[in-house]
Amino acid sequence: ALHPDSFFLNEHFLSRPKDFPQLLNDTFLRAARGEDTEHVPVWCMRQAGRYLPEFRKTREGRDFFDTCRSPEACCELTLQPLRRFPFDAAIIFSDILVIPQALGMNVQMVAGKGPTFPEPLKEPEDLQQLQAKVDVSKELDYVFKAITLTRHKIEGKVPLIGFSGAPWTLMSYMIEGGGSNTHSKAKRWLYRHPEASHMLLKMLTDVIVQYLLGQVAAGAQALQVFESHAGILGPVEFKEFSLPYLRDIARRVKDKLKEAGEDIPMIVFAKDAHYALEDLSQSHYEVVGLDWTIDPQSARERTGGKVSLQGNMDPCALYAPKERISQIVKKMLEGFGKKGYIANLGHGLYPDMDPENVGAFVDAVHQHSKQMGAQI
């Protein structure tokens, strides 16, 4: 029997849009594959965000998830940072919690509190309330439409990145009912209900695979998987409840893309999982994203040139004066080296950051990396 991924893939890739404008700047894609580049490419997590006045204006008075469901709004928000800064990639504006929504859970964005699940999962029997078979092309078509529209409107300026949350991170939101410092409710499941935990993680993995394939069919040119809550797990739990699923996602997505004659670089970002750096560098992802708590040079040594690296400036360095930002960037670039490297922050931009300083960060990456190239 054909694998369920295949049906999805064939149906989507046959009907996929083909008339996208030609890509003019592939620096990001080349760096992701470890090829030579004239400068180090740079983009920022949450580059479409509240630090931009135009973002706040577009979002004004609209429900957060209503915005996520409007392809036009997502496209506009994705393009805004590109009008200001010479980023080398764009990431589609969306949210990782659209997957729990597709599974039938109610998620609301509460002002001052963040994402909230009025009815989180409490016990294993609650898994029965989740939609067993998710038709991703129906439930998440608004994301695919946003990607296709943005691919046209971006006019080939830079590649467009699609993304998803990773299974453990989504599971922890679904059980905690929102953000948490300890994640103790979700971790309670891992220790008390390991079988049910694996059942939920597998369910999420299946949806994520279809979701990422759908994003590529819609026009995404790279994919990032966000394991934002990796650091709350210890090495043993990470190896049992996160890593196998991260690997499974990359392997299944790659296998299906290969069948369709596609080759899309994938990035894994497991925040605060330094203990797993070696494992992550052998997990079928071309790029490993790093947070600011890892020293660039030691990350290079530990990954042994197997992958490209992305990161990892402390976002709070953007509060520094511009000259200082430039120095911090220079040191970071020297640590990572120019090849197989994508400059980024170690996490997303914060709402109170000055756009001018974001511009200074981008310019510093381009300037210093071009000078590095000249010295070799």
XYZ file of N, CA, C and O in Angstrom, residues 182-271:
360
model
N 8.009 26.154 34.279
C 8.511 24.827 34.661
C 8.073 23.735 33.686
O 8.700 22.688 33.615
N 6.988 23.973 32.953
C 6.399 22.948 32.071
C 6.102 21.674 32.852
O 6.134 20.565 32.315
N 5.787 21.830 34.139
C 5.649 20.640 34.992
C 4.427 19.799 34.630
O 4.439 18.582 34.794
N 3.363 20.424 34.125
C 2.187 19.628 33.745
C 2.510 18.735 32.556
O 2.147 17.557 32.516
N 3.203 19.299 31.579
C 3.564 18.514 30.394
C 4.610 17.456 30.754
O 4.524 16.308 30.306
N 5.583 17.808 31.580
C 6.621 16.852 31.958
C 6.044 15.744 32.836
O 6.517 14.607 32.804
N 5.005 16.067 33.583
C 4.317 15.049 34.373
C 3.848 13.919 33.458
O 3.949 12.738 33.799
N 3.329 14.290 32.276
C 2.889 13.265 31.311
C 4.055 12.363 30.917
O 3.901 11.152 30.829
N 5.215 12.957 30.649
C 6.363 12.164 30.189
C 6.739 11.111 31.216
O 7.082 9.988 30.871
N 6.676 11.478 32.499
C 7.076 10.555 33.558
C 5.941 9.626 33.983
O 6.172 8.495 34.384
N 4.720 10.121 33.903
C 3.590 9.352 34.411
C 2.836 8.609 33.318
O 2.292 7.530 33.534
N 2.778 9.219 32.130
C 2.041 8.604 31.009
C 2.923 8.533 29.765
O 2.625 9.160 28.751
N 4.039 7.786 29.832
C 4.936 7.774 28.673
C 4.271 7.252 27.396
O 4.507 7.785 26.310
N 3.409 6.221 27.507
C 2.775 5.673 26.294
C 1.866 6.709 25.653
O 1.905 6.919 24.435
N 1.043 7.348 26.470
C 0.131 8.374 25.944
C 0.939 9.533 25.359
O 0.558 10.112 24.333
N 2.056 9.858 25.991
C 2.916 10.932 25.481
C 3.415 10.584 24.083
O 3.351 11.402 23.172
N 3.891 9.348 23.916
C 4.376 8.927 22.593
C 3.238 8.924 21.569
O 3.440 9.259 20.407
N 2.053 8.557 22.017
C 0.901 8.553 21.107
C 0.631 9.965 20.581
O 0.451 10.181 19.381
N 0.640 10.926 21.505
C 0.391 12.321 21.124
C 1.525 12.846 20.237
O 1.278 13.521 19.229
N 2.766 12.539 20.591
C 3.914 13.010 19.812
C 3.878 12.441 18.396
O 4.186 13.121 17.424
N 3.442 11.197 18.277
C 3.371 10.568 16.958
C 2.254 11.208 16.124
O 2.417 11.458 14.923
N 1.149 11.469 16.783
C 0.014 12.124 16.125
C 0.445 13.494 15.571
O 0.161 13.859 14.431
N 1.156 14.243 16.403
C 1.645 15.562 15.990
C 2.652 15.439 14.852
O 2.611 16.204 13.884
N 3.536 14.446 14.949
C 4.549 14.235 13.899
C 3.886 14.014 12.547
O 4.291 14.598 11.536
N 2.853 13.166 12.515
C 2.157 12.875 11.250
C 1.588 14.148 10.631
O 1.696 14.367 9.420
N 0.989 14.989 11.462
C 0.401 16.237 10.943
C 1.503 17.192 10.478
O 1.398 17.819 9.424
N 2.586 17.288 11.252
C 3.690 18.194 10.904
C 4.315 17.812 9.557
O 4.610 18.675 8.735
N 4.501 16.511 9.326
C 5.078 16.051 8.057
C 4.209 16.514 6.889
O 4.695 17.102 5.920
N 2.898 16.288 6.996
C 1.982 16.702 5.924
C 1.999 18.225 5.766
O 1.963 18.753 4.654
N 2.048 18.903 6.890
C 2.032 20.372 6.903
C 3.264 20.942 6.197
O 3.166 21.843 5.361
N 4.437 20.382 6.509
C 5.671 20.872 5.881
C 5.698 20.553 4.389
O 6.112 21.377 3.572
N 5.231 19.360 4.015
C 5.154 19.010 2.592
C 4.212 19.957 1.860
O 4.500 20.409 0.750
N 3.095 20.275 2.506
C 2.142 21.217 1.913
C 2.755 22.599 1.727
O 2.475 23.285 0.738
N 3.605 22.994 2.664
C 4.256 24.305 2.549
C 5.218 24.338 1.362
O 5.291 25.329 0.639
N 5.943 23.238 1.149
C 6.854 23.185 0.011
C 6.054 23.192 -1.294
O 6.387 23.904 -2.245
N 4.987 22.420 -1.321
C 4.137 22.390 -2.518
C 3.583 23.785 -2.814
O 3.423 24.171 -3.970
N 3.340 24.554 -1.766
C 2.787 25.909 -1.932
C 3.857 26.928 -2.323
O 3.541 28.038 -2.744
N 5.145 26.545 -2.157
C 6.205 27.463 -2.591
C 7.305 27.744 -1.585
O 8.216 28.519 -1.875
N 7.270 27.132 -0.389
C 8.348 27.370 0.584
C 9.663 26.827 0.035
O 9.705 25.738 -0.530
N 10.745 27.602 0.195
C 12.051 27.225 -0.365
C 13.022 26.675 0.678
O 14.121 26.243 0.364
N 12.621 26.719 1.947
C 13.390 26.122 3.049
C 12.395 25.918 4.182
O 11.309 26.513 4.168
N 12.757 25.069 5.150
C 11.838 24.770 6.256
C 12.591 24.820 7.577
O 13.715 24.323 7.668
N 11.974 25.410 8.595
C 12.575 25.390 9.929
C 11.611 24.736 10.910
O 10.415 25.018 10.907
N 12.154 23.845 11.743
C 11.368 23.177 12.777
C 11.801 23.748 14.127
O 12.987 23.687 14.483
N 10.840 24.309 14.853
C 11.116 24.994 16.122
C 10.842 24.078 17.313
O 9.684 23.821 17.633
N 11.907 23.604 17.958
C 11.745 22.888 19.225
C 12.087 23.880 20.335
O 13.134 23.807 20.981
N 11.207 24.849 20.521
C 11.488 25.975 21.424
C 11.600 25.551 22.883
O 12.252 26.214 23.676
N 10.955 24.448 23.249
C 10.958 24.016 24.648
C 11.910 22.843 24.905
O 11.734 22.089 25.850
N 12.916 22.705 24.065
C 13.874 21.600 24.227
C 14.606 21.700 25.557
O 14.841 20.700 26.233
N 14.960 22.933 25.939
C 15.807 23.133 27.110
C 15.177 22.744 28.424
O 15.864 22.605 29.434
N 13.869 22.534 28.427
C 13.191 22.171 29.669
C 13.352 20.665 29.926
O 13.106 20.167 31.009
N 13.810 19.943 28.888
C 14.050 18.504 29.021
C 15.519 18.262 29.332
O 16.383 18.991 28.865
N 15.803 17.225 30.085
C 17.189 16.799 30.271
C 17.595 15.927 29.097
O 16.761 15.557 28.271
N 18.896 15.575 29.005
C 19.383 14.786 27.874
C 18.642 13.470 27.676
O 18.379 13.060 26.562
N 18.285 12.800 28.762
C 17.621 11.494 28.647
C 16.219 11.651 28.068
O 15.835 10.954 27.128
N 15.465 12.604 28.595
C 14.103 12.840 28.098
C 14.132 13.363 26.664
O 13.303 13.002 25.848
N 15.106 14.220 26.376
C 15.222 14.753 25.011
C 15.410 13.611 24.021
O 14.778 13.567 22.973
N 16.286 12.668 24.385
C 16.564 11.529 23.495
C 15.345 10.632 23.315
O 15.236 9.925 22.320
N 14.458 10.627 24.298
C 13.275 9.762 24.166
C 12.085 10.480 23.557
O 11.368 9.906 22.735
N 11.868 11.747 23.956
C 10.599 12.397 23.601
C 10.716 13.518 22.571
O 9.715 14.056 22.142
N 11.941 13.887 22.196
C 12.067 14.944 21.199
C 12.857 14.489 19.982
O 12.352 14.504 18.860
N 14.096 14.068 20.203
C 15.000 13.734 19.092
C 14.434 12.742 18.068
O 14.508 12.988 16.865
N 13.831 11.614 18.516
C 13.338 10.656 17.513
C 12.296 11.275 16.585
O 12.251 10.946 15.397
N 11.504 12.181 17.117
C 10.446 12.796 16.311
C 11.022 13.863 15.375
O 10.586 14.000 14.238
N 12.014 14.605 15.858
C 12.688 15.578 14.994
C 13.330 14.858 13.801
O 13.232 15.305 12.659
N 13.963 13.724 14.094
C 14.612 12.946 13.027
C 13.578 12.386 12.064
O 13.775 12.391 10.846
N 12.500 11.887 12.613
C 11.434 11.293 11.811
C 10.846 12.318 10.842
O 10.607 12.030 9.671
N 10.640 13.526 11.345
C 10.080 14.600 10.508
C 11.016 14.870 9.322
O 10.588 14.877 8.174
N 12.297 15.075 9.611
C 13.239 15.405 8.537
C 13.335 14.256 7.533
O 13.299 14.462 6.324
N 13.425 13.041 8.050
C 13.578 11.885 7.170
C 12.365 11.728 6.251
O 12.490 11.566 5.035
N 11.176 11.801 6.841
C 9.955 11.600 6.040
C 9.750 12.728 5.030
O 9.373 12.485 3.888
N 9.996 13.952 5.460
C 9.830 15.085 4.537
C 10.835 14.947 3.387
O 10.474 15.073 2.216
N 12.080 14.643 3.724
C 13.117 14.503 2.684
C 12.789 13.372 1.711
O 12.962 13.518 0.501
N 12.355 12.226 2.236
C 12.019 11.092 1.373
C 10.954 11.466 0.360
O 11.040 11.146 -0.820
N 9.925 12.146 0.836
C 8.811 12.509 -0.052
C 9.240 13.560 -1.069
O 8.821 13.522 -2.218
N 10.057 14.497 -0.633
C 10.506 15.549 -1.550
C 11.391 14.954 -2.638
O 11.336 15.355 -3.790
N 12.180 13.962 -2.248
C 13.052 13.298 -3.210
C 12.214 12.665 -4.318
O 12.533 12.766 -5.499
N 11.122 12.013 -3.902
C 10.217 11.395 -4.886
C 9.707 12.431 -5.877
O 9.477 12.144 -7.036
N 9.486 13.639 -5.382
C 8.942 14.702 -6.240
C 10.070 15.476 -6.944
O 9.825 16.483 -7.591
N 11.305 15.008 -6.768
C 12.433 15.675 -7.408
C 12.770 17.010 -6.787
O 13.313 17.910 -7.425
N 12.445 17.155 -5.499
C 12.692 18.423 -4.796
C 13.808 18.236 -3.778
O 13.971 17.156 -3.228
N 14.531 19.302 -3.519
C 15.562 19.260 -2.487
C 15.502 20.580 -1.733
O 15.902 21.612 -2.250
N 14.955 20.532 -0.537
C 14.711 21.760 0.228
C 15.515 21.708 1.521
O 15.377 20.753 2.285
N 16.376 22.701 1.775
C 17.134 22.656 3.036
C 16.217 22.778 4.257
O 15.239 23.524 4.235
N 16.554 22.020 5.292
C 15.776 22.041 6.532
C 16.668 22.452 7.701
O 17.834 22.076 7.781
N 16.072 23.238 8.592
C 16.782 23.779 9.760
C 16.083 23.259 11.010
O 14.849 23.291 11.086
N 16.851 22.784 11.972
C 16.257 22.413 13.258
C 16.766 23.402 14.304
O 17.959 23.694 14.376
N 15.832 23.961 15.075
C 16.218 24.894 16.140
C 15.672 24.366 17.458
O 14.480 24.471 17.739
N 16.568 23.718 18.225
C 16.174 23.174 19.523
C 16.791 24.062 20.591
O 17.964 23.924 20.922
N 15.997 24.984 21.103
C 16.544 25.999 21.996
C 17.014 25.386 23.326
O 16.310 24.571 23.922
